[in-house]
Structure formats: C-alpha cells, structure tokens
Amino acid sequence: MNWPGHGVLQIGVAPLEDWVRERNRFYDPGFVSKDPGFHHAHITVLAPLHEWNLGAISAIAQRTPPFDIVLNEVDVFRNGIIHLIPTPGAPLRELTRQVWAAHPSVVPNGAPSPTPHLTLDAVSTTVDLASTRRAIAALLPAHHHVFEMQLVWYESGNCHEMHRWRLGGHETMSP
C-alpha cells in the first residue's frame, strides 16, 4: 500500500538545507524535492495536515512578528530521531499552539506538548548521536531569521511547496 502523503506547515531553515537534503537523499531519494521553494531542513509547525484553513494560517502569520533562532544543541528523542533544538523555543511553540487551535482535529507528533526541533537523522547501526554531532559540527551554531512559514506536501516523488506566508506582514506569497 502506498503512503498517500500529507501537508506540513513548516519553517524552512536555509543554513542547514544542503546537509538535510543529502540525508534525505541517502534514506529515500523520493523525498528529495525538485521544487526550489521546498525546504528539506525545517521545523514543523503542524503536521500531518489533510485539510488546512488558509485564512486562519494567513491571520496567524500576519500577527506573528519575525524572530531569530539559534540551532546548536543536538539531541535524540526516545524513538531514535536525532534533532537540533532551536532556541528560543517559545515563538515556535506559540506558532504551533495557534495553528493547532485552528486545526483541532490534527494530532501533532509529541502531543500534547510538541517539541520544536529540526530532524537531522535517525539512530541506526551506523548512526548515533556522537556521529551526527561530528558530521554537522562545522555548521553549528546555525543562526536563522524566521520570517516566513510554508505549507508543503510530503509524498514520495511529489514533495512540493503549496503556499507561503511572510510573518508580521500582510503579504501572502504563493509559489
């Protein structure tokens, strides 16, 4: 049975794009998008989305001012997902809270208290926390100015950007 895919509201993190895209290519080239607007390196705001309220997302984006984050701490969840922890996390948690309130049927990973993170890799026989820290060390700390959110579609062979919103403004940008 084929996985049907789903929407993800996310924050792209350009300083880590090349590294994360190559890890995606290593695991499953079907999830490497040819869409130049699609961000492989991202922090999920809310997923999985099968329906979305563009008006609510737009209003949330308009009232959310841009902010800066730093990604430097590499950690691992109990399920083996190796990730970076953005600081400060409060603006990202608030975005998730607002978007989740507009999409109450969605149950995000980590509910009831989703943890903002950027996925790097997964523990395996050849990958662990220490090896990932060494592999990404030259890119850290990664400083990023968060100024937009994007709605993307995740499906093998069909990953693409669907919509983009500038934070703190009245612009709605589409690909």
XYZ file of C-alpha atoms in Angstrom:
175
model
C 0.000 0.000 0.000
C 1.345 3.428 -0.941
C 1.532 6.147 1.669
C -0.848 8.905 0.476
C 1.206 11.828 1.798
C 0.152 14.820 3.856
C 0.588 18.555 4.278
C 3.105 20.078 6.673
C 3.142 23.666 7.893
C 6.811 24.378 8.483
C 9.595 26.897 8.964
C 12.437 26.405 6.484
C 15.976 26.663 7.878
C 18.255 27.632 4.992
C 21.646 27.290 6.768
C 21.074 23.525 7.112
C 19.309 22.857 3.801
C 22.146 21.151 1.925
C 23.035 18.860 4.834
C 19.450 17.736 5.487
C 18.663 17.319 1.771
C 21.639 14.950 1.432
C 20.491 12.883 4.433
C 17.050 12.655 2.816
C 18.676 11.536 -0.443
C 20.635 8.865 1.470
C 17.480 7.404 3.037
C 14.873 7.872 0.300
C 15.519 9.901 -2.879
C 11.741 10.068 -3.409
C 11.589 12.650 -0.624
C 14.145 14.937 -2.264
C 12.110 17.643 -3.937
C 12.961 19.268 -7.253
C 10.873 22.285 -6.186
C 13.360 25.076 -5.336
C 10.885 26.549 -2.819
C 10.632 23.322 -0.824
C 12.699 23.298 2.390
C 14.054 19.904 3.415
C 15.655 21.454 6.524
C 12.689 22.626 8.538
C 10.995 22.937 11.887
C 7.452 21.581 11.771
C 4.753 23.952 12.993
C 1.914 21.437 12.495
C 1.509 18.083 10.745
C 0.045 15.887 9.436
C -2.454 18.094 7.624
C -5.044 16.628 5.266
C -7.144 19.802 5.264
C -6.000 23.319 6.081
C -7.543 26.667 6.808
C -5.554 29.115 4.658
C -7.387 32.113 6.119
C -6.523 31.154 9.694
C -2.894 30.426 8.806
C -2.643 33.764 6.998
C -4.062 35.644 10.012
C -1.633 33.875 12.361
C 1.308 34.702 10.095
C 0.251 38.356 9.883
C 0.142 38.797 13.655
C 3.375 36.861 14.329
C 6.471 39.059 14.155
C 9.652 37.645 12.615
C 12.145 36.292 15.142
C 15.632 34.836 15.351
C 16.616 31.341 16.428
C 19.871 29.521 17.006
C 20.270 25.792 16.473
C 23.259 24.324 18.263
C 22.121 21.566 20.640
C 21.940 18.100 19.049
C 19.752 15.633 20.935
C 17.850 12.390 20.374
C 14.214 11.553 21.081
C 13.310 8.213 22.681
C 12.179 6.998 19.235
C 15.732 7.463 17.870
C 15.188 10.670 15.890
C 18.321 12.820 16.112
C 17.461 16.504 16.013
C 18.511 20.065 16.720
C 16.744 22.083 19.400
C 16.002 25.699 18.375
C 16.413 28.443 20.949
C 14.410 30.278 21.891
C 11.659 27.686 21.528
C 8.799 29.856 22.813
C 7.954 31.595 19.493
C 7.791 28.215 17.726
C 5.649 26.656 20.454
C 3.294 29.651 20.215
C 3.001 29.262 16.434
C 2.174 25.584 16.881
C -0.371 26.388 19.599
C -2.179 28.919 17.393
C -2.170 26.807 14.233
C -3.224 23.705 16.179
C -6.150 25.683 17.673
C -7.234 26.468 14.094
C -6.895 22.762 13.141
C -8.092 20.924 16.285
C -8.527 17.555 14.564
C -4.774 17.317 13.895
C -2.740 15.416 16.472
C 0.878 16.544 16.080
C 3.897 14.426 16.952
C 4.685 14.951 20.604
C 1.128 15.934 21.554
C 0.001 17.262 23.951
C 3.260 19.282 24.153
C 5.052 19.125 20.784
C 8.769 19.916 20.998
C 10.114 22.293 18.332
C 13.008 20.585 16.566
C 14.797 20.155 13.255
C 15.216 16.486 12.312
C 18.752 15.532 11.306
C 18.922 11.746 11.230
C 17.860 8.530 12.956
C 19.785 6.183 15.220
C 20.846 3.006 13.417
C 23.730 0.553 13.423
C 25.864 3.177 11.636
C 24.423 6.437 13.006
C 24.301 7.648 16.587
C 24.208 10.917 18.473
C 28.002 11.266 18.549
C 28.474 10.562 14.830
C 25.751 13.062 13.936
C 27.290 15.707 16.179
C 30.629 15.213 14.411
C 29.028 15.262 10.954
C 27.191 18.548 11.493
C 29.670 20.313 13.797
C 31.030 22.645 11.097
C 27.516 24.058 10.500
C 26.796 24.842 14.142
C 25.719 27.038 15.665
C 23.223 27.753 12.885
C 21.654 31.209 13.149
C 18.372 31.729 11.328
C 15.986 34.657 10.944
C 12.449 33.234 10.852
C 10.400 35.447 8.555
C 8.030 33.052 6.787
C 6.049 29.809 7.064
C 5.294 27.447 4.248
C 2.724 24.754 3.613
C 4.305 21.836 1.794
C 3.148 18.455 0.578
C 5.152 15.381 1.664
C 4.754 12.334 -0.545
C 7.437 10.203 -2.167
C 8.067 11.573 -5.651
C 5.751 14.530 -5.064
C 7.229 16.804 -2.369
C 6.459 20.428 -3.182
C 5.580 23.805 -1.745
C 1.902 24.730 -1.861
C 1.770 28.085 -0.092
C 3.990 30.545 1.748
C 3.261 33.344 4.226
C 5.509 36.190 5.348
C 5.453 36.683 9.129
C 4.385 40.027 10.551
C 3.158 41.394 7.272
C 0.149 41.487 5.072
C 1.710 39.572 2.229
C 0.565 36.127 1.285
C 3.069 34.593 -1.042
C 2.385 31.599 -3.252
C 4.954 29.607 -5.176
